[in-house]
């Protein structure tokens, strides 16, 4: 029987408990799940791709069928290279749907053989985003329950360094 491979692409700056929740769900239904960090993002990231690779690799140890990579260029090209059948994306609320649907349609236009599968994270993460986590971290707010402990300590370190740097 053919093994079903899915790519879970994103920026993951930083990875959150919502991302991990989706990885857990994806790991249950796909034979292999590749978490893929976009390298050539237009966004200026807080963490380098290497730091995000490390953070995600520290978090995915419970799942044997999950691995983490980075990619550049078109997602459909990367998915084809990896022999993937599906792209996994999370939808937290209706507000995510429009952007996700547009991407899914465009990816289908570029490669009709690649399916996009949407999954919902646990309701507790429906308001969680990397952008809010960065903002809370920068302003010294509590991050418990929002990100894995290892990510939280890196965020604290990053913002401590930023405060210590001369202006
Ligand atoms: O976590 P994000 O930032 O919402 O993830 C967006 C991502 C990485 C999935 C998307 O930007 C992407 O796939 N970029 C790769 C370039 C590409 O294929 N663009 C066309 C998508 S329709």
PDB file of N, CA, C and O in Angstrom, residues 51-131:
ATOM      1  N   UNK A  51      17.227  28.512  13.798  1.00  0.00           N
ATOM      2  CA  UNK A  51      16.659  28.480  15.159  1.00  0.00           C
ATOM      3  C   UNK A  51      15.281  27.823  15.150  1.00  0.00           C
ATOM      4  O   UNK A  51      14.942  27.043  16.044  1.00  0.00           O
ATOM      5  N   UNK A  52      14.479  28.132  14.121  1.00  0.00           N
ATOM      6  CA  UNK A  52      13.140  27.546  14.058  1.00  0.00           C
ATOM      7  C   UNK A  52      13.212  26.038  13.781  1.00  0.00           C
ATOM      8  O   UNK A  52      12.429  25.264  14.328  1.00  0.00           O
ATOM      9  N   UNK A  53      14.181  25.632  12.949  1.00  0.00           N
ATOM     10  CA  UNK A  53      14.384  24.190  12.716  1.00  0.00           C
ATOM     11  C   UNK A  53      14.694  23.502  14.036  1.00  0.00           C
ATOM     12  O   UNK A  53      14.115  22.472  14.377  1.00  0.00           O
ATOM     13  N   UNK A  54      15.608  24.106  14.808  1.00  0.00           N
ATOM     14  CA  UNK A  54      15.999  23.522  16.107  1.00  0.00           C
ATOM     15  C   UNK A  54      14.816  23.437  17.059  1.00  0.00           C
ATOM     16  O   UNK A  54      14.578  22.402  17.685  1.00  0.00           O
ATOM     17  N   UNK A  55      14.057  24.545  17.146  1.00  0.00           N
ATOM     18  CA  UNK A  55      12.921  24.570  18.077  1.00  0.00           C
ATOM     19  C   UNK A  55      11.911  23.491  17.709  1.00  0.00           C
ATOM     20  O   UNK A  55      11.422  22.763  18.568  1.00  0.00           O
ATOM     21  N   UNK A  56      11.600  23.395  16.412  1.00  0.00           N
ATOM     22  CA  UNK A  56      10.605  22.392  15.992  1.00  0.00           C
ATOM     23  C   UNK A  56      11.132  20.977  16.207  1.00  0.00           C
ATOM     24  O   UNK A  56      10.395  20.089  16.641  1.00  0.00           O
ATOM     25  N   UNK A  57      12.420  20.779  15.914  1.00  0.00           N
ATOM     26  CA  UNK A  57      12.986  19.419  16.093  1.00  0.00           C
ATOM     27  C   UNK A  57      12.938  19.000  17.546  1.00  0.00           C
ATOM     28  O   UNK A  57      12.716  17.839  17.852  1.00  0.00           O
ATOM     29  N   UNK A  58      13.134  19.970  18.461  1.00  0.00           N
ATOM     30  CA  UNK A  58      13.048  19.648  19.891  1.00  0.00           C
ATOM     31  C   UNK A  58      11.623  19.216  20.265  1.00  0.00           C
ATOM     32  O   UNK A  58      11.436  18.434  21.181  1.00  0.00           O
ATOM     33  N   UNK A  59      10.647  19.758  19.543  1.00  0.00           N
ATOM     34  CA  UNK A  59       9.235  19.513  19.910  1.00  0.00           C
ATOM     35  C   UNK A  59       8.635  18.257  19.293  1.00  0.00           C
ATOM     36  O   UNK A  59       7.623  17.762  19.780  1.00  0.00           O
ATOM     37  N   UNK A  60       9.205  17.764  18.200  1.00  0.00           N
ATOM     38  CA  UNK A  60       8.512  16.680  17.482  1.00  0.00           C
ATOM     39  C   UNK A  60       8.999  15.282  17.888  1.00  0.00           C
ATOM     40  O   UNK A  60       8.584  14.295  17.279  1.00  0.00           O
ATOM     41  N   UNK A  61       9.846  15.223  18.915  1.00  0.00           N
ATOM     42  CA  UNK A  61      10.392  13.908  19.314  1.00  0.00           C
ATOM     43  C   UNK A  61       9.309  12.858  19.654  1.00  0.00           C
ATOM     44  O   UNK A  61       9.559  11.672  19.478  1.00  0.00           O
ATOM     45  N   UNK A  62       8.101  13.263  20.132  1.00  0.00           N
ATOM     46  CA  UNK A  62       7.105  12.215  20.423  1.00  0.00           C
ATOM     47  C   UNK A  62       6.580  11.487  19.186  1.00  0.00           C
ATOM     48  O   UNK A  62       5.991  10.425  19.316  1.00  0.00           O
ATOM     49  N   UNK A  63       6.781  12.049  17.995  1.00  0.00           N
ATOM     50  CA  UNK A  63       6.182  11.441  16.799  1.00  0.00           C
ATOM     51  C   UNK A  63       7.264  10.932  15.845  1.00  0.00           C
ATOM     52  O   UNK A  63       8.035  11.710  15.273  1.00  0.00           O
ATOM     53  N   UNK A  64       7.272   9.607  15.668  1.00  0.00           N
ATOM     54  CA  UNK A  64       8.306   8.991  14.817  1.00  0.00           C
ATOM     55  C   UNK A  64       8.116   9.281  13.343  1.00  0.00           C
ATOM     56  O   UNK A  64       9.061   9.221  12.560  1.00  0.00           O
ATOM     57  N   UNK A  65       6.874   9.572  12.930  1.00  0.00           N
ATOM     58  CA  UNK A  65       6.587   9.782  11.502  1.00  0.00           C
ATOM     59  C   UNK A  65       6.600  11.261  11.107  1.00  0.00           C
ATOM     60  O   UNK A  65       6.109  11.622  10.050  1.00  0.00           O
ATOM     61  N   UNK A  66       7.154  12.110  11.986  1.00  0.00           N
ATOM     62  CA  UNK A  66       7.219  13.547  11.682  1.00  0.00           C
ATOM     63  C   UNK A  66       8.668  13.972  11.554  1.00  0.00           C
ATOM     64  O   UNK A  66       9.509  13.562  12.360  1.00  0.00           O
ATOM     65  N   UNK A  67       8.979  14.768  10.524  1.00  0.00           N
ATOM     66  CA  UNK A  67      10.313  15.360  10.449  1.00  0.00           C
ATOM     67  C   UNK A  67      10.181  16.835  10.073  1.00  0.00           C
ATOM     68  O   UNK A  67       9.132  17.276   9.610  1.00  0.00           O
ATOM     69  N   UNK A  68      11.274  17.567  10.264  1.00  0.00           N
ATOM     70  CA  UNK A  68      11.244  19.008  10.015  1.00  0.00           C
ATOM     71  C   UNK A  68      12.305  19.355   8.985  1.00  0.00           C
ATOM     72  O   UNK A  68      13.450  18.885   9.069  1.00  0.00           O
ATOM     73  N   UNK A  69      11.924  20.182   8.025  1.00  0.00           N
ATOM     74  CA  UNK A  69      12.864  20.635   6.996  1.00  0.00           C
ATOM     75  C   UNK A  69      12.577  22.102   6.711  1.00  0.00           C
ATOM     76  O   UNK A  69      11.603  22.657   7.216  1.00  0.00           O
ATOM     77  N   UNK A  70      13.406  22.718   5.877  1.00  0.00           N
ATOM     78  CA  UNK A  70      13.069  24.047   5.363  1.00  0.00           C
ATOM     79  C   UNK A  70      12.990  23.943   3.847  1.00  0.00           C
ATOM     80  O   UNK A  70      13.516  22.988   3.265  1.00  0.00           O
ATOM     81  N   UNK A  71      12.301  24.895   3.248  1.00  0.00           N
ATOM     82  CA  UNK A  71      12.212  24.893   1.786  1.00  0.00           C
ATOM     83  C   UNK A  71      12.191  26.317   1.265  1.00  0.00           C
ATOM     84  O   UNK A  71      11.872  27.259   1.986  1.00  0.00           O
ATOM     85  N   UNK A  72      12.594  26.448  -0.019  1.00  0.00           N
ATOM     86  CA  UNK A  72      12.541  27.752  -0.686  1.00  0.00           C
ATOM     87  C   UNK A  72      11.781  27.532  -1.988  1.00  0.00           C
ATOM     88  O   UNK A  72      11.709  26.412  -2.490  1.00  0.00           O
ATOM     89  N   UNK A  73      11.217  28.591  -2.520  1.00  0.00           N
ATOM     90  CA  UNK A  73      10.510  28.469  -3.799  1.00  0.00           C
ATOM     91  C   UNK A  73       9.069  28.056  -3.600  1.00  0.00           C
ATOM     92  O   UNK A  73       8.509  28.198  -2.510  1.00  0.00           O
ATOM     93  N   UNK A  74       8.497  27.504  -4.674  1.00  0.00           N
ATOM     94  CA  UNK A  74       7.072  27.167  -4.637  1.00  0.00           C
ATOM     95  C   UNK A  74       6.815  25.916  -3.797  1.00  0.00           C
ATOM     96  O   UNK A  74       7.529  24.914  -3.931  1.00  0.00           O
ATOM     97  N   UNK A  75       5.764  25.981  -3.010  1.00  0.00           N
ATOM     98  CA  UNK A  75       5.380  24.837  -2.180  1.00  0.00           C
ATOM     99  C   UNK A  75       5.073  23.607  -3.044  1.00  0.00           C
ATOM    100  O   UNK A  75       5.462  22.488  -2.705  1.00  0.00           O
ATOM    101  N   UNK A  76       4.397  23.828  -4.175  1.00  0.00           N
ATOM    102  CA  UNK A  76       4.021  22.667  -5.005  1.00  0.00           C
ATOM    103  C   UNK A  76       5.264  21.954  -5.547  1.00  0.00           C
ATOM    104  O   UNK A  76       5.271  20.726  -5.679  1.00  0.00           O
ATOM    105  N   UNK A  77       6.313  22.725  -5.856  1.00  0.00           N
ATOM    106  CA  UNK A  77       7.548  22.105  -6.374  1.00  0.00           C
ATOM    107  C   UNK A  77       8.221  21.278  -5.277  1.00  0.00           C
ATOM    108  O   UNK A  77       8.695  20.167  -5.503  1.00  0.00           O
ATOM    109  N   UNK A  78       8.257  21.872  -4.083  1.00  0.00           N
ATOM    110  CA  UNK A  78       8.867  21.182  -2.940  1.00  0.00           C
ATOM    111  C   UNK A  78       8.070  19.905  -2.622  1.00  0.00           C
ATOM    112  O   UNK A  78       8.650  18.835  -2.380  1.00  0.00           O
ATOM    113  N   UNK A  79       6.739  20.016  -2.652  1.00  0.00           N
ATOM    114  CA  UNK A  79       5.886  18.857  -2.353  1.00  0.00           C
ATOM    115  C   UNK A  79       6.137  17.747  -3.384  1.00  0.00           C
ATOM    116  O   UNK A  79       6.218  16.564  -3.025  1.00  0.00           O
ATOM    117  N   UNK A  80       6.275  18.119  -4.632  1.00  0.00           N
ATOM    118  CA  UNK A  80       6.522  17.119  -5.681  1.00  0.00           C
ATOM    119  C   UNK A  80       7.859  16.419  -5.438  1.00  0.00           C
ATOM    120  O   UNK A  80       7.969  15.209  -5.503  1.00  0.00           O
ATOM    121  N   UNK A  81       8.900  17.245  -5.120  1.00  0.00           N
ATOM    122  CA  UNK A  81      10.234  16.678  -4.817  1.00  0.00           C
ATOM    123  C   UNK A  81      10.177  15.651  -3.690  1.00  0.00           C
ATOM    124  O   UNK A  81      10.909  14.667  -3.684  1.00  0.00           O
ATOM    125  N   UNK A  82       9.338  15.925  -2.697  1.00  0.00           N
ATOM    126  CA  UNK A  82       9.245  15.048  -1.529  1.00  0.00           C
ATOM    127  C   UNK A  82       8.266  13.885  -1.754  1.00  0.00           C
ATOM    128  O   UNK A  82       8.044  13.075  -0.866  1.00  0.00           O
ATOM    129  N   UNK A  83       7.618  13.853  -2.917  1.00  0.00           N
ATOM    130  CA  UNK A  83       6.637  12.793  -3.197  1.00  0.00           C
ATOM    131  C   UNK A  83       5.397  12.919  -2.326  1.00  0.00           C
ATOM    132  O   UNK A  83       4.739  11.914  -2.011  1.00  0.00           O
ATOM    133  N   UNK A  84       5.075  14.164  -1.933  1.00  0.00           N
ATOM    134  CA  UNK A  84       3.929  14.369  -1.031  1.00  0.00           C
ATOM    135  C   UNK A  84       2.600  14.349  -1.792  1.00  0.00           C
ATOM    136  O   UNK A  84       2.538  14.757  -2.949  1.00  0.00           O
ATOM    137  N   UNK A  85       1.567  13.882  -1.097  1.00  0.00           N
ATOM    138  CA  UNK A  85       0.227  13.829  -1.686  1.00  0.00           C
ATOM    139  C   UNK A  85      -0.646  14.968  -1.197  1.00  0.00           C
ATOM    140  O   UNK A  85      -1.655  15.289  -1.811  1.00  0.00           O
ATOM    141  N   UNK A  86      -0.298  15.528  -0.047  1.00  0.00           N
ATOM    142  CA  UNK A  86      -1.197  16.515   0.567  1.00  0.00           C
ATOM    143  C   UNK A  86      -0.410  17.618   1.271  1.00  0.00           C
ATOM    144  O   UNK A  86       0.740  17.431   1.666  1.00  0.00           O
ATOM    145  N   UNK A  87      -1.103  18.755   1.402  1.00  0.00           N
ATOM    146  CA  UNK A  87      -0.597  19.882   2.187  1.00  0.00           C
ATOM    147  C   UNK A  87      -1.549  20.020   3.365  1.00  0.00           C
ATOM    148  O   UNK A  87      -2.770  20.030   3.172  1.00  0.00           O
ATOM    149  N   UNK A  88      -1.003  20.076   4.556  1.00  0.00           N
ATOM    150  CA  UNK A  88      -1.828  20.240   5.754  1.00  0.00           C
ATOM    151  C   UNK A  88      -1.777  21.700   6.187  1.00  0.00           C
ATOM    152  O   UNK A  88      -0.694  22.288   6.294  1.00  0.00           O
ATOM    153  N   UNK A  89      -2.962  22.280   6.433  1.00  0.00           N
ATOM    154  CA  UNK A  89      -3.029  23.648   6.962  1.00  0.00           C
ATOM    155  C   UNK A  89      -4.077  23.703   8.063  1.00  0.00           C
ATOM    156  O   UNK A  89      -5.083  23.003   8.006  1.00  0.00           O
ATOM    157  N   UNK A  90      -3.825  24.556   9.037  1.00  0.00           N
ATOM    158  CA  UNK A  90      -4.763  24.703  10.151  1.00  0.00           C
ATOM    159  C   UNK A  90      -5.716  25.859   9.907  1.00  0.00           C
ATOM    160  O   UNK A  90      -5.323  26.895   9.360  1.00  0.00           O
ATOM    161  N   UNK A  91      -6.953  25.664  10.325  1.00  0.00           N
ATOM    162  CA  UNK A  91      -7.933  26.767  10.275  1.00  0.00           C
ATOM    163  C   UNK A  91      -8.465  26.952  11.690  1.00  0.00           C
ATOM    164  O   UNK A  91      -9.039  26.038  12.271  1.00  0.00           O
ATOM    165  N   UNK A  92      -8.195  28.145  12.241  1.00  0.00           N
ATOM    166  CA  UNK A  92      -8.609  28.404  13.618  1.00  0.00           C
ATOM    167  C   UNK A  92     -10.005  29.003  13.682  1.00  0.00           C
ATOM    168  O   UNK A  92     -10.771  28.750  14.591  1.00  0.00           O
ATOM    169  N   UNK A  93     -10.296  29.848  12.707  1.00  0.00           N
ATOM    170  CA  UNK A  93     -11.572  30.580  12.731  1.00  0.00           C
ATOM    171  C   UNK A  93     -11.947  30.919  11.295  1.00  0.00           C
ATOM    172  O   UNK A  93     -11.120  30.775  10.381  1.00  0.00           O
ATOM    173  N   UNK A  94     -13.161  31.398  11.111  1.00  0.00           N
ATOM    174  CA  UNK A  94     -13.639  31.732   9.762  1.00  0.00           C
ATOM    175  C   UNK A  94     -12.694  32.737   9.094  1.00  0.00           C
ATOM    176  O   UNK A  94     -12.462  32.689   7.884  1.00  0.00           O
ATOM    177  N   UNK A  95     -12.111  33.616   9.924  1.00  0.00           N
ATOM    178  CA  UNK A  95     -11.225  34.650   9.375  1.00  0.00           C
ATOM    179  C   UNK A  95     -10.005  34.049   8.666  1.00  0.00           C
ATOM    180  O   UNK A  95      -9.429  34.675   7.773  1.00  0.00           O
ATOM    181  N   UNK A  96      -9.584  32.843   9.040  1.00  0.00           N
ATOM    182  CA  UNK A  96      -8.446  32.204   8.352  1.00  0.00           C
ATOM    183  C   UNK A  96      -8.856  31.672   6.979  1.00  0.00           C
ATOM    184  O   UNK A  96      -8.019  31.460   6.109  1.00  0.00           O
ATOM    185  N   UNK A  97     -10.152  31.405   6.862  1.00  0.00           N
ATOM    186  CA  UNK A  97     -10.616  30.592   5.746  1.00  0.00           C
ATOM    187  C   UNK A  97     -10.350  31.232   4.384  1.00  0.00           C
ATOM    188  O   UNK A  97      -9.922  30.556   3.435  1.00  0.00           O
ATOM    189  N   UNK A  98     -10.568  32.542   4.281  1.00  0.00           N
ATOM    190  CA  UNK A  98     -10.460  33.199   2.980  1.00  0.00           C
ATOM    191  C   UNK A  98      -9.040  33.103   2.408  1.00  0.00           C
ATOM    192  O   UNK A  98      -8.832  32.712   1.260  1.00  0.00           O
ATOM    193  N   UNK A  99      -8.052  33.417   3.265  1.00  0.00           N
ATOM    194  CA  UNK A  99      -6.641  33.344   2.864  1.00  0.00           C
ATOM    195  C   UNK A  99      -6.250  31.905   2.536  1.00  0.00           C
ATOM    196  O   UNK A  99      -5.595  31.625   1.527  1.00  0.00           O
ATOM    197  N   UNK A 100      -6.696  30.984   3.383  1.00  0.00           N
ATOM    198  CA  UNK A 100      -6.342  29.573   3.186  1.00  0.00           C
ATOM    199  C   UNK A 100      -6.967  29.017   1.908  1.00  0.00           C
ATOM    200  O   UNK A 100      -6.337  28.260   1.179  1.00  0.00           O
ATOM    201  N   UNK A 101      -8.216  29.421   1.663  1.00  0.00           N
ATOM    202  CA  UNK A 101      -8.913  28.925   0.478  1.00  0.00           C
ATOM    203  C   UNK A 101      -8.222  29.434  -0.792  1.00  0.00           C
ATOM    204  O   UNK A 101      -8.018  28.693  -1.751  1.00  0.00           O
ATOM    205  N   UNK A 102      -7.822  30.709  -0.746  1.00  0.00           N
ATOM    206  CA  UNK A 102      -7.136  31.300  -1.905  1.00  0.00           C
ATOM    207  C   UNK A 102      -5.828  30.550  -2.194  1.00  0.00           C
ATOM    208  O   UNK A 102      -5.527  30.212  -3.338  1.00  0.00           O
ATOM    209  N   UNK A 103      -5.079  30.259  -1.121  1.00  0.00           N
ATOM    210  CA  UNK A 103      -3.821  29.521  -1.310  1.00  0.00           C
ATOM    211  C   UNK A 103      -4.084  28.113  -1.828  1.00  0.00           C
ATOM    212  O   UNK A 103      -3.388  27.615  -2.710  1.00  0.00           O
ATOM    213  N   UNK A 104      -5.099  27.475  -1.257  1.00  0.00           N
ATOM    214  CA  UNK A 104      -5.413  26.096  -1.661  1.00  0.00           C
ATOM    215  C   UNK A 104      -5.828  26.050  -3.137  1.00  0.00           C
ATOM    216  O   UNK A 104      -5.390  25.169  -3.884  1.00  0.00           O
ATOM    217  N   UNK A 105      -6.650  27.012  -3.562  1.00  0.00           N
ATOM    218  CA  UNK A 105      -7.064  27.053  -4.975  1.00  0.00           C
ATOM    219  C   UNK A 105      -5.858  27.270  -5.882  1.00  0.00           C
ATOM    220  O   UNK A 105      -5.726  26.651  -6.926  1.00  0.00           O
ATOM    221  N   UNK A 106      -4.980  28.206  -5.449  1.00  0.00           N
ATOM    222  CA  UNK A 106      -3.811  28.521  -6.289  1.00  0.00           C
ATOM    223  C   UNK A 106      -2.880  27.309  -6.366  1.00  0.00           C
ATOM    224  O   UNK A 106      -2.389  26.969  -7.449  1.00  0.00           O
ATOM    225  N   UNK A 107      -2.686  26.639  -5.238  1.00  0.00           N
ATOM    226  CA  UNK A 107      -1.838  25.438  -5.260  1.00  0.00           C
ATOM    227  C   UNK A 107      -2.465  24.353  -6.137  1.00  0.00           C
ATOM    228  O   UNK A 107      -1.754  23.632  -6.836  1.00  0.00           O
ATOM    229  N   UNK A 108      -3.796  24.278  -6.117  1.00  0.00           N
ATOM    230  CA  UNK A 108      -4.464  23.274  -6.963  1.00  0.00           C
ATOM    231  C   UNK A 108      -4.291  23.620  -8.442  1.00  0.00           C
ATOM    232  O   UNK A 108      -4.132  22.754  -9.288  1.00  0.00           O
ATOM    233  N   UNK A 109      -4.328  24.940  -8.735  1.00  0.00           N
ATOM    234  CA  UNK A 109      -4.110  25.375 -10.133  1.00  0.00           C
ATOM    235  C   UNK A 109      -2.692  24.995 -10.573  1.00  0.00           C
ATOM    236  O   UNK A 109      -2.477  24.536 -11.695  1.00  0.00           O
ATOM    237  N   UNK A 110      -1.725  25.196  -9.652  1.00  0.00           N
ATOM    238  CA  UNK A 110      -0.327  24.918  -9.988  1.00  0.00           C
ATOM    239  C   UNK A 110      -0.050  23.421 -10.067  1.00  0.00           C
ATOM    240  O   UNK A 110       0.790  22.984 -10.849  1.00  0.00           O
ATOM    241  N   UNK A 111      -0.731  22.643  -9.221  1.00  0.00           N
ATOM    242  CA  UNK A 111      -0.546  21.185  -9.244  1.00  0.00           C
ATOM    243  C   UNK A 111      -1.845  20.493  -8.811  1.00  0.00           C
ATOM    244  O   UNK A 111      -2.076  20.292  -7.604  1.00  0.00           O
ATOM    245  N   UNK A 112      -2.682  20.119  -9.769  1.00  0.00           N
ATOM    246  CA  UNK A 112      -3.987  19.539  -9.443  1.00  0.00           C
ATOM    247  C   UNK A 112      -3.886  18.218  -8.678  1.00  0.00           C
ATOM    248  O   UNK A 112      -4.871  17.794  -8.060  1.00  0.00           O
ATOM    249  N   UNK A 113      -2.719  17.579  -8.668  1.00  0.00           N
ATOM    250  CA  UNK A 113      -2.623  16.284  -7.983  1.00  0.00           C
ATOM    251  C   UNK A 113      -2.363  16.446  -6.475  1.00  0.00           C
ATOM    252  O   UNK A 113      -2.425  15.472  -5.726  1.00  0.00           O
ATOM    253  N   UNK A 114      -2.065  17.662  -6.048  1.00  0.00           N
ATOM    254  CA  UNK A 114      -1.748  17.901  -4.630  1.00  0.00           C
ATOM    255  C   UNK A 114      -3.010  18.364  -3.891  1.00  0.00           C
ATOM    256  O   UNK A 114      -3.602  19.382  -4.264  1.00  0.00           O
ATOM    257  N   UNK A 115      -3.414  17.622  -2.876  1.00  0.00           N
ATOM    258  CA  UNK A 115      -4.617  17.982  -2.118  1.00  0.00           C
ATOM    259  C   UNK A 115      -4.246  18.849  -0.916  1.00  0.00           C
ATOM    260  O   UNK A 115      -3.226  18.604  -0.276  1.00  0.00           O
ATOM    261  N   UNK A 116      -5.098  19.819  -0.593  1.00  0.00           N
ATOM    262  CA  UNK A 116      -4.928  20.564   0.656  1.00  0.00           C
ATOM    263  C   UNK A 116      -5.925  20.011   1.666  1.00  0.00           C
ATOM    264  O   UNK A 116      -7.104  19.862   1.356  1.00  0.00           O
ATOM    265  N   UNK A 117      -5.422  19.686   2.852  1.00  0.00           N
ATOM    266  CA  UNK A 117      -6.283  19.166   3.922  1.00  0.00           C
ATOM    267  C   UNK A 117      -6.282  20.183   5.058  1.00  0.00           C
ATOM    268  O   UNK A 117      -5.226  20.554   5.567  1.00  0.00           O
ATOM    269  N   UNK A 118      -7.466  20.660   5.432  1.00  0.00           N
ATOM    270  CA  UNK A 118      -7.578  21.612   6.537  1.00  0.00           C
ATOM    271  C   UNK A 118      -7.951  20.861   7.807  1.00  0.00           C
ATOM    272  O   UNK A 118      -8.831  19.995   7.796  1.00  0.00           O
ATOM    273  N   UNK A 119      -7.289  21.218   8.899  1.00  0.00           N
ATOM    274  CA  UNK A 119      -7.664  20.652  10.197  1.00  0.00           C
ATOM    275  C   UNK A 119      -7.804  21.786  11.200  1.00  0.00           C
ATOM    276  O   UNK A 119      -7.147  22.821  11.060  1.00  0.00           O
ATOM    277  N   UNK A 120      -8.661  21.560  12.210  1.00  0.00           N
ATOM    278  CA  UNK A 120      -8.835  22.571  13.260  1.00  0.00           C
ATOM    279  C   UNK A 120      -7.987  22.179  14.458  1.00  0.00           C
ATOM    280  O   UNK A 120      -8.038  21.017  14.880  1.00  0.00           O
ATOM    281  N   UNK A 121      -7.268  23.134  15.037  1.00  0.00           N
ATOM    282  CA  UNK A 121      -6.596  22.818  16.296  1.00  0.00           C
ATOM    283  C   UNK A 121      -7.644  22.760  17.411  1.00  0.00           C
ATOM    284  O   UNK A 121      -8.809  23.115  17.190  1.00  0.00           O
ATOM    285  N   UNK A 122      -7.240  22.342  18.604  1.00  0.00           N
ATOM    286  CA  UNK A 122      -8.147  22.361  19.763  1.00  0.00           C
ATOM    287  C   UNK A 122      -8.685  23.783  19.943  1.00  0.00           C
ATOM    288  O   UNK A 122      -7.978  24.766  19.668  1.00  0.00           O
ATOM    289  N   UNK A 123      -9.920  23.877  20.424  1.00  0.00           N
ATOM    290  CA  UNK A 123     -10.554  25.187  20.606  1.00  0.00           C
ATOM    291  C   UNK A 123      -9.710  26.137  21.457  1.00  0.00           C
ATOM    292  O   UNK A 123      -9.708  27.352  21.233  1.00  0.00           O
ATOM    293  N   UNK A 124      -8.962  25.559  22.409  1.00  0.00           N
ATOM    294  CA  UNK A 124      -8.142  26.377  23.314  1.00  0.00           C
ATOM    295  C   UNK A 124      -7.091  27.179  22.548  1.00  0.00           C
ATOM    296  O   UNK A 124      -6.532  28.143  23.072  1.00  0.00           O
ATOM    297  N   UNK A 125      -6.787  26.761  21.312  1.00  0.00           N
ATOM    298  CA  UNK A 125      -5.751  27.460  20.532  1.00  0.00           C
ATOM    299  C   UNK A 125      -6.349  28.301  19.408  1.00  0.00           C
ATOM    300  O   UNK A 125      -5.625  28.772  18.536  1.00  0.00           O
ATOM    301  N   UNK A 126      -7.673  28.487  19.442  1.00  0.00           N
ATOM    302  CA  UNK A 126      -8.316  29.153  18.297  1.00  0.00           C
ATOM    303  C   UNK A 126      -7.948  30.636  18.210  1.00  0.00           C
ATOM    304  O   UNK A 126      -8.152  31.262  17.178  1.00  0.00           O
ATOM    305  N   UNK A 127      -7.418  31.201  19.289  1.00  0.00           N
ATOM    306  CA  UNK A 127      -7.048  32.624  19.275  1.00  0.00           C
ATOM    307  C   UNK A 127      -5.526  32.808  19.276  1.00  0.00           C
ATOM    308  O   UNK A 127      -5.025  33.921  19.402  1.00  0.00           O
ATOM    309  N   UNK A 128      -4.807  31.704  19.141  1.00  0.00           N
ATOM    310  CA  UNK A 128      -3.346  31.748  19.292  1.00  0.00           C
ATOM    311  C   UNK A 128      -2.661  31.932  17.940  1.00  0.00           C
ATOM    312  O   UNK A 128      -3.031  31.298  16.957  1.00  0.00           O
ATOM    313  N   UNK A 129      -1.693  32.847  17.894  1.00  0.00           N
ATOM    314  CA  UNK A 129      -0.922  33.014  16.656  1.00  0.00           C
ATOM    315  C   UNK A 129       0.520  33.354  17.016  1.00  0.00           C
ATOM    316  O   UNK A 129       0.790  33.885  18.100  1.00  0.00           O
ATOM    317  N   UNK A 130       1.434  33.075  16.102  1.00  0.00           N
ATOM    318  CA  UNK A 130       2.852  33.408  16.338  1.00  0.00           C
ATOM    319  C   UNK A 130       3.012  34.922  16.507  1.00  0.00           C
ATOM    320  O   UNK A 130       3.829  35.375  17.304  1.00  0.00           O
ATOM    321  N   UNK A 131       2.223  35.677  15.759  1.00  0.00           N
ATOM    322  CA  UNK A 131       2.342  37.147  15.841  1.00  0.00           C
ATOM    323  C   UNK A 131       2.012  37.620  17.261  1.00  0.00           C
ATOM    324  O   UNK A 131       2.746  38.428  17.843  1.00  0.00           O
TER     325      UNK A 131
END
